[in-house]
Short mmCIF file of C-alpha atoms in Angstrom, two decimals:
data_model
loop_
_atom_site.label_atom_id
_atom_site.label_comp_id
_atom_site.label_asym_id
_atom_site.label_seq_id
_atom_site.Cartn_x
_atom_site.Cartn_y
_atom_site.Cartn_z
CA MET G 1 14.83 -7.87 -13.27
CA LYS G 2 14.08 -4.78 -11.01
CA ILE G 3 12.92 -5.35 -7.42
CA TYR G 4 10.35 -3.03 -5.86
CA ALA G 5 9.11 -2.91 -2.19
CA GLU G 6 5.45 -3.34 -2.12
CA ILE G 7 3.34 -2.24 0.86
CA THR G 8 1.29 -5.46 1.73
CA GLY G 9 0.04 -4.81 5.40
CA TRP G 10 -0.76 -1.46 7.44
CA GLY G 11 -2.13 -0.81 11.02
CA LYS G 12 -2.11 1.64 13.63
CA CYS G 13 -2.64 2.11 17.26
CA LEU G 14 -4.36 4.88 18.94
CA PRO G 15 -4.75 5.16 22.63
CA PRO G 16 -8.49 5.22 24.06
CA ALA G 17 -8.16 8.26 26.44
CA ILE G 18 -9.08 11.53 24.19
CA MET G 19 -7.78 14.90 25.41
CA THR G 20 -10.01 17.79 24.22
CA ASN G 21 -9.12 21.37 23.49
CA ASP G 22 -11.64 22.08 26.43
CA ASP G 23 -9.73 19.77 28.59
CA LEU G 24 -6.40 21.57 27.98
CA ALA G 25 -8.32 24.84 28.95
CA THR G 26 -9.11 23.61 32.45
CA PHE G 27 -5.35 24.02 33.38
CA LEU G 28 -3.62 26.12 30.50
CA ASP G 29 -4.47 29.62 29.32
CA THR G 30 -5.84 28.56 26.11
CA SER G 31 -9.33 27.90 24.30
CA ASP G 32 -10.64 25.36 21.69
CA GLU G 33 -10.99 28.77 19.23
CA TRP G 34 -7.36 29.50 19.86
CA ILE G 35 -5.96 26.07 19.35
CA ARG G 36 -8.30 25.32 16.26
CA SER G 37 -7.62 28.87 14.54
CA ARG G 38 -3.67 28.31 14.82
CA THR G 39 -3.48 24.46 14.10
CA GLY G 40 -6.45 22.77 12.98
CA ILE G 41 -6.25 20.55 15.86
CA GLU G 42 -9.48 19.55 18.08
CA GLU G 43 -8.27 16.87 20.27
CA ARG G 44 -5.64 14.15 20.71
CA ARG G 45 -4.86 10.87 22.43
CA VAL G 46 -2.82 9.97 25.39
CA SER G 47 -1.37 6.69 25.98
CA HIS G 48 -1.22 5.02 29.52
CA VAL G 49 1.38 2.37 28.15
CA GLY G 50 4.81 2.99 26.57
CA THR G 51 6.02 3.45 23.01
CA SER G 52 6.84 -0.21 22.52
CA HIS G 53 3.51 -1.19 23.65
CA LEU G 54 1.82 1.07 21.28
CA ALA G 55 4.26 -0.14 18.47
CA THR G 56 3.73 -3.61 18.97
CA VAL G 57 -0.25 -3.27 18.53
CA ALA G 58 0.48 -1.40 15.45
CA ALA G 59 2.99 -4.01 14.31
CA ARG G 60 0.14 -6.96 14.76
CA ASN G 61 -2.25 -5.19 12.95
CA ALA G 62 -0.08 -4.56 10.01
CA LEU G 63 1.01 -8.45 10.02
CA ALA G 64 -2.59 -9.24 10.06
CA ALA G 65 -3.36 -7.17 7.05
CA ALA G 66 -0.48 -8.90 5.27
CA ASP G 67 -1.50 -12.20 6.66
CA LEU G 68 2.23 -12.69 7.38
CA ASP G 69 3.96 -14.90 9.91
CA PRO G 70 6.45 -12.79 11.85
CA ASN G 71 9.14 -15.23 11.66
CA GLU G 72 9.17 -14.21 8.15
CA LEU G 73 10.17 -10.88 8.86
CA ASP G 74 13.92 -10.22 8.23
CA LEU G 75 14.19 -6.62 9.50
CA ILE G 76 12.19 -4.29 11.99
CA ILE G 77 12.57 -0.55 11.98
CA VAL G 78 11.15 1.46 14.30
CA GLY G 79 11.07 5.35 13.93
CA THR G 80 10.56 7.28 17.41
CA CYS G 81 12.09 10.01 19.34
CA THR G 82 10.13 8.85 22.75
CA ALA G 83 11.91 5.76 23.19
CA ASP G 84 10.85 3.73 26.33
CA GLU G 85 14.70 3.69 27.41
CA ILE G 86 17.68 4.64 25.79
CA ILE G 87 18.85 0.88 25.73
CA PRO G 88 17.52 -1.41 24.68
CA ASN G 89 15.61 -0.34 21.91
CA VAL G 90 11.98 -0.20 21.20
CA ALA G 91 12.74 -2.62 17.92
CA SER G 92 13.96 -5.47 19.91
CA ALA G 93 10.69 -4.90 22.19
CA VAL G 94 8.63 -5.38 19.30
CA GLN G 95 10.63 -8.28 17.84
CA ARG G 96 10.33 -10.07 21.21
CA ASP G 97 6.54 -9.10 21.77
CA ILE G 98 5.30 -10.34 18.07
CA GLY G 99 7.63 -13.40 18.23
CA ALA G 100 9.87 -12.25 14.95
CA LYS G 101 13.01 -14.48 15.75
CA TYR G 102 14.92 -13.99 12.86
CA ALA G 103 14.61 -10.24 12.08
CA ALA G 104 17.31 -7.62 12.89
CA ALA G 105 15.94 -4.80 14.69
CA PHE G 106 17.02 -1.22 15.33
CA ASP G 107 15.30 2.22 16.27
CA LEU G 108 15.81 5.17 14.01
CA ASN G 109 15.33 8.80 15.50
CA ALA G 110 14.39 11.76 12.57
CA ALA G 111 11.71 13.13 14.73
CA CYS G 112 8.68 13.50 12.65
CA SER G 113 10.50 12.31 9.67
CA SER G 114 11.30 9.20 11.20
CA PHE G 115 8.79 7.13 9.02
CA LEU G 116 9.58 8.31 5.91
CA TYR G 117 13.38 7.78 6.66
CA GLY G 118 12.65 4.42 7.70
CA MET G 119 10.64 3.77 4.28
CA HIS G 120 13.57 5.13 2.42
CA TYR G 121 16.06 3.12 3.70
CA ALA G 122 13.98 -0.46 4.18
CA THR G 123 13.05 0.19 0.22
CA GLN G 124 16.49 0.47 -0.67
CA ALA G 125 17.38 -2.60 1.70
CA ILE G 126 14.74 -4.61 -0.56
CA ARG G 127 16.03 -3.25 -3.69
CA THR G 128 19.47 -4.14 -3.31
CA GLY G 129 18.21 -7.58 -2.01
CA VAL G 130 20.00 -7.64 1.51
CA HIS G 131 16.38 -7.85 2.86
CA LYS G 132 13.13 -9.20 1.75
CA LYS G 133 10.47 -8.52 4.25
CA VAL G 134 10.41 -5.60 6.37
CA LEU G 135 8.34 -4.08 9.12
CA ILE G 136 8.48 -0.30 9.69
CA ILE G 137 6.79 1.48 12.54
CA GLY G 138 6.22 5.08 13.63
CA ALA G 139 5.35 5.03 17.16
CA GLU G 140 5.39 7.97 19.85
CA ARG G 141 4.45 8.64 23.58
CA LEU G 142 4.86 12.65 23.29
CA THR G 143 2.62 13.44 26.11
CA ARG G 144 5.04 12.07 28.60
CA VAL G 145 7.82 14.32 27.73
CA LEU G 146 5.95 17.78 27.09
CA ASP G 147 6.19 20.58 29.44
CA TRP G 148 2.43 20.74 30.46
CA THR G 149 2.70 24.43 31.41
CA GLN G 150 3.82 25.77 27.98
CA ARG G 151 0.82 26.35 25.87
CA GLU G 152 2.63 26.75 22.66
CA SER G 153 4.03 23.33 22.44
CA ALA G 154 1.84 21.33 25.05
CA VAL G 155 -1.35 21.83 22.66
CA LEU G 156 0.22 20.33 19.41
CA PHE G 157 1.20 16.57 20.22
CA GLY G 158 -0.41 13.28 20.98
CA ASP G 159 0.43 9.75 21.17
CA GLY G 160 -0.04 6.82 18.65
CA ALA G 161 1.62 4.25 16.51
CA GLY G 162 1.42 3.25 12.84
CA ALA G 163 3.02 0.35 10.92
CA MET G 164 3.78 -1.14 7.19
CA VAL G 165 4.99 -4.31 6.05
CA LEU G 166 7.25 -4.14 2.97
CA GLU G 167 7.91 -7.12 0.62
CA ALA G 168 9.93 -7.57 -2.37
CA THR G 169 7.98 -7.86 -5.62
CA THR G 170 8.78 -7.11 -9.53
CA GLU G 171 5.75 -5.24 -9.80
CA GLU G 172 6.41 -1.41 -10.11
CA VAL G 173 4.90 -0.48 -6.77
CA GLY G 174 5.85 1.01 -3.38
CA LEU G 175 8.26 3.78 -2.88
CA LEU G 176 9.08 4.60 -6.55
CA ALA G 177 11.15 7.73 -5.48
CA SER G 178 12.18 9.46 -2.45
CA HIS G 179 14.35 12.04 -1.23
CA VAL G 180 15.60 12.91 2.53
CA THR G 181 17.66 15.43 4.04
CA CYS G 182 18.52 17.56 7.02
CA ASP G 183 18.73 21.37 7.58
CA ALA G 184 21.10 21.18 10.60
CA ASP G 185 21.93 24.87 10.78
CA ALA G 186 18.60 25.54 12.59
CA ARG G 187 18.44 22.32 14.56
CA ASP G 188 17.95 24.28 17.84
CA VAL G 189 14.56 25.95 16.88
CA LEU G 190 13.08 22.33 17.20
CA ALA G 191 14.22 20.70 20.23
CA LEU G 192 13.69 18.88 23.37
CA GLU G 193 16.58 19.82 25.87
CA PHE G 194 17.04 16.62 27.51
CA GLY G 195 19.56 13.69 26.93
CA MET G 196 22.96 12.55 27.94
CA SER G 197 24.14 16.41 28.06
CA PHE G 198 22.26 16.85 31.10
CA ASP G 199 23.68 16.57 34.41
CA ARG G 200 22.30 13.68 35.54
CA PHE G 201 21.82 14.70 39.13
CA GLY G 202 20.82 18.01 38.37
CA PHE G 203 17.74 17.06 36.58
CA ASP G 204 14.53 18.77 38.43
CA GLY G 205 11.72 17.28 36.32
CA ILE G 206 11.62 20.11 33.56
CA MET G 207 12.39 19.00 30.10
CA PRO G 208 12.48 22.44 27.94
CA PHE G 209 10.89 22.21 24.68
CA ASN G 210 12.54 24.84 22.09
CA PHE G 211 9.82 25.40 19.69
CA VAL G 212 10.00 28.51 17.41
CA GLY G 213 7.14 28.14 15.54
CA GLN G 214 7.25 31.00 12.63
CA GLU G 215 11.10 29.68 11.96
CA ILE G 216 9.92 26.42 12.00
CA PHE G 217 7.03 26.82 9.65
CA LYS G 218 9.22 28.75 7.06
CA ARG G 219 12.13 26.18 6.98
CA ALA G 220 9.49 23.49 6.78
CA VAL G 221 8.00 25.07 3.61
CA LYS G 222 11.23 25.41 2.00
CA GLY G 223 12.39 21.80 2.78
CA MET G 224 9.44 19.91 1.69
CA SER G 225 8.82 21.95 -1.35
CA LEU G 226 12.54 21.23 -2.46
CA ALA G 227 12.08 17.51 -1.50
CA VAL G 228 8.94 17.28 -3.46
CA GLU G 229 10.30 18.71 -6.58
CA LYS G 230 13.25 16.65 -6.28
CA VAL G 231 10.67 13.15 -6.13
CA PHE G 232 8.98 14.63 -9.06
CA ALA G 233 12.19 15.14 -11.22
CA GLU G 234 13.51 11.62 -10.48
CA THR G 235 10.10 9.91 -11.61
CA GLY G 236 9.28 12.12 -14.26
CA LEU G 237 5.69 12.39 -12.88
CA THR G 238 3.81 15.71 -12.63
CA THR G 239 1.10 16.65 -10.25
CA ALA G 240 -1.56 15.76 -12.80
CA ASP G 241 -0.20 11.90 -12.05
CA ILE G 242 -0.96 12.24 -8.49
CA ASP G 243 -4.44 10.73 -7.04
CA SER G 244 -3.64 11.89 -3.25
CA LEU G 245 -1.68 13.67 -0.90
CA ILE G 246 -0.70 12.29 2.45
CA PRO G 247 1.43 14.71 4.27
CA HIS G 248 2.99 14.74 7.78
CA GLN G 249 0.27 16.03 10.03
CA ALA G 250 1.83 19.07 11.84
CA ASN G 251 -0.30 21.92 10.95
CA LYS G 252 -3.37 22.54 9.13
CA ARG G 253 -2.05 25.66 7.55
CA LEU G 254 1.26 23.64 6.28
CA ILE G 255 -0.99 21.04 4.80
CA ASP G 256 -3.02 23.56 2.94
CA PHE G 257 0.49 24.74 1.31
CA LEU G 258 1.68 21.42 0.45
CA ALA G 259 -1.97 20.43 -1.18
CA LYS G 260 -1.88 23.73 -3.23
CA MET G 261 1.79 23.35 -4.26
CA CYS G 262 0.90 19.68 -5.35
CA ASN G 263 -2.39 20.76 -6.77
CA VAL G 264 -4.10 18.25 -5.02
CA PRO G 265 -7.86 19.07 -3.90
CA GLU G 266 -8.93 18.85 -0.34
CA GLU G 267 -11.04 15.53 -1.02
CA LYS G 268 -7.80 13.85 -2.03
CA THR G 269 -5.91 15.51 0.83
CA VAL G 270 -5.51 13.16 4.12
CA ILE G 271 -6.14 15.34 6.97
CA ASN G 272 -6.39 14.02 10.57
CA ILE G 273 -4.47 16.45 12.50
CA GLN G 274 -7.90 17.46 14.06
CA LYS G 275 -8.45 14.31 15.93
CA TYR G 276 -4.79 13.43 16.88
CA GLY G 277 -2.44 16.40 16.99
CA ASN G 278 0.98 15.89 15.94
CA THR G 279 2.09 12.12 16.55
CA SER G 280 5.52 12.85 15.02
CA SER G 281 6.75 9.64 13.37
CA ALA G 282 3.48 8.21 13.75
CA THR G 283 1.41 10.70 11.76
CA LEU G 284 2.46 9.20 8.18
CA PRO G 285 1.64 5.66 8.87
CA ILE G 286 -1.55 6.33 10.76
CA ALA G 287 -2.61 8.81 7.94
CA PHE G 288 -2.20 6.04 5.45
CA CYS G 289 -3.91 3.44 7.29
CA GLU G 290 -7.07 5.81 7.65
CA ALA G 291 -6.71 6.81 3.90
CA VAL G 292 -6.77 3.05 2.95
CA GLU G 293 -9.86 2.56 5.28
CA GLN G 294 -11.74 5.37 4.10
CA GLY G 295 -11.38 4.78 0.31
CA ILE G 296 -9.06 7.70 -0.62
CA VAL G 297 -6.20 5.49 -1.55
CA LYS G 298 -7.63 2.90 -4.22
CA PRO G 299 -5.74 0.19 -6.14
CA GLY G 300 -2.94 1.34 -8.15
CA ASP G 301 -2.77 4.89 -6.80
CA THR G 302 0.08 7.40 -6.91
CA ILE G 303 0.60 9.20 -3.48
CA VAL G 304 2.90 11.89 -2.86
CA SER G 305 4.09 12.40 0.85
CA ALA G 306 5.96 14.99 2.61
CA VAL G 307 7.50 15.27 6.11
CA PHE G 308 9.50 17.49 8.51
CA GLY G 309 10.71 17.23 11.73
CA GLY G 310 13.29 18.11 14.63
CA GLY G 311 16.84 18.13 13.43
CA LEU G 312 15.79 19.94 11.12
CA THR G 313 15.13 16.58 9.09
CA CYS G 314 12.90 16.82 5.89
CA GLY G 315 11.82 14.27 3.25
CA ALA G 316 9.35 13.52 0.45
CA GLY G 317 8.29 10.33 -1.43
CA ILE G 318 6.12 9.31 -4.22
CA ILE G 319 4.50 5.93 -3.53
CA ARG G 320 2.36 3.79 -5.83
CA TRP G 321 -0.22 1.42 -4.25
CA GLY G 322 -0.76 -2.05 -4.94
CA GLN G 323 -4.05 -4.00 -6.11
CA ARG G 324 -5.14 -4.70 -2.80
CA VAL G 325 -6.80 -2.28 -0.46
CA THR G 326 -8.42 -4.58 2.17
CA PRO G 327 -6.40 -6.36 4.96
CA LYS G 328 -6.37 -10.22 4.38
CA ARG G 329 -7.05 -10.53 8.21
CA ASP G 330 -8.71 -8.12 10.98
CA ASN G 331 -6.27 -5.37 11.67
CA THR G 332 -8.26 -3.34 13.99
CA MET G 333 -6.48 -4.45 17.29
CA GLN G 334 -6.78 -1.45 19.74
CA LEU G 335 -5.44 -0.97 23.31
CA PRO G 336 -8.06 -1.67 26.25
CA SER G 337 -8.84 1.32 28.35
CA ASN G 338 -7.28 1.38 31.87
CA GLY G 339 -9.92 3.50 33.19
CA GLN G 340 -8.20 6.59 33.15
CA SER G 341 -9.41 9.64 31.33
CA ALA G 342 -6.82 11.78 29.45
CA LEU G 343 -6.96 14.42 32.42
CA ASP G 344 -6.33 11.77 34.83
CA LEU G 345 -2.98 10.89 32.78
CA ILE G 346 -1.81 14.73 32.07
CA LEU G 347 -2.68 16.65 35.16
CA PRO G 348 -0.06 14.96 37.94
CA LEU G 349 2.52 15.87 34.91
CA HIS G 350 1.13 19.24 34.91
CA LEU G 351 1.53 19.80 38.45
CA GLN G 352 4.89 18.16 38.86
CA THR G 353 6.42 20.51 35.99
CA LYS G 354 4.56 23.39 37.50
CA ALA G 355 6.02 22.72 40.83
CA ALA G 356 9.40 22.46 39.44
CA TRP G 357 9.20 25.59 37.72
CA GLU G 358 8.28 27.37 40.96
CA LYS G 359 11.16 25.73 42.83
CA ARG G 360 13.33 27.26 40.12
CA GLY G 361 11.65 30.57 40.80
CA GLU G 362 10.70 31.09 37.10
#
């Protein structure tokens, strides 16, 4: 009997502090019109807590939606490129904090593609019978690693987390087909130059963010187009069978291209980049949560997703939703405010980085 991986729980975590485009214009040479016209972004969230805390709140919400005891989980995967520390991983913190005593736990870094990568491998693990109940999380605190003096990249990103519970079933639901790949020849066009290759004692507070926008867009279009074609070919489905498009939220123009390619009208395309910016690995699960909450995803719907991220990683998937679109228990837990605004959190980082550049003489 064929085994599938049903999405039984979903949840998100969005920090309360909101950074608007007008806020950014108080310390960067930019404007609301400049940012909106190029990206579609109007605001983004700024977290006052670490990635593991964001991930844990999203995980608890997903478990509540599934009404699942954490001890029933046998695997936790956290997709992130902004872990709290190199060792131990974020997944182990989530395991501890939700009380999932019997789960294996690891992090996965495919940048913005991480959640779909995680879903791809979790689904395969369930289909082979190695695991039965898996928690997947995408969580990022990108605002802590950005260079807040660089307009082109600083306006793009925000913080947040989203999660899903996958459970074994004989119903033909969940991720029906997926394709993940990597265009490594151009890995340097999207890169955060910080890691073990840096001289530990030479780090001066600047983490250069390489972001070659036109090249990224060109390769994203090519990579996601090929991945989408592959999953359609694998399933035998066509664009006529698709009920909605839930893509990675990186750029409004890129989302519009995908919608046109998949022949999905705007009202069936999930777009929330205007509210959150690019939250990297968290964009996909947050978008799924909101699509379910807003009634865009209905019982039995067939959904296409596509992602692209640093590396340059890429992927697409076709997902069939199950019959339940309401959480079994309340899954709206969110972080309380710590009393600081987004500007309170970001301005010290801007000033620190500005001083570091000045010290370099650049």
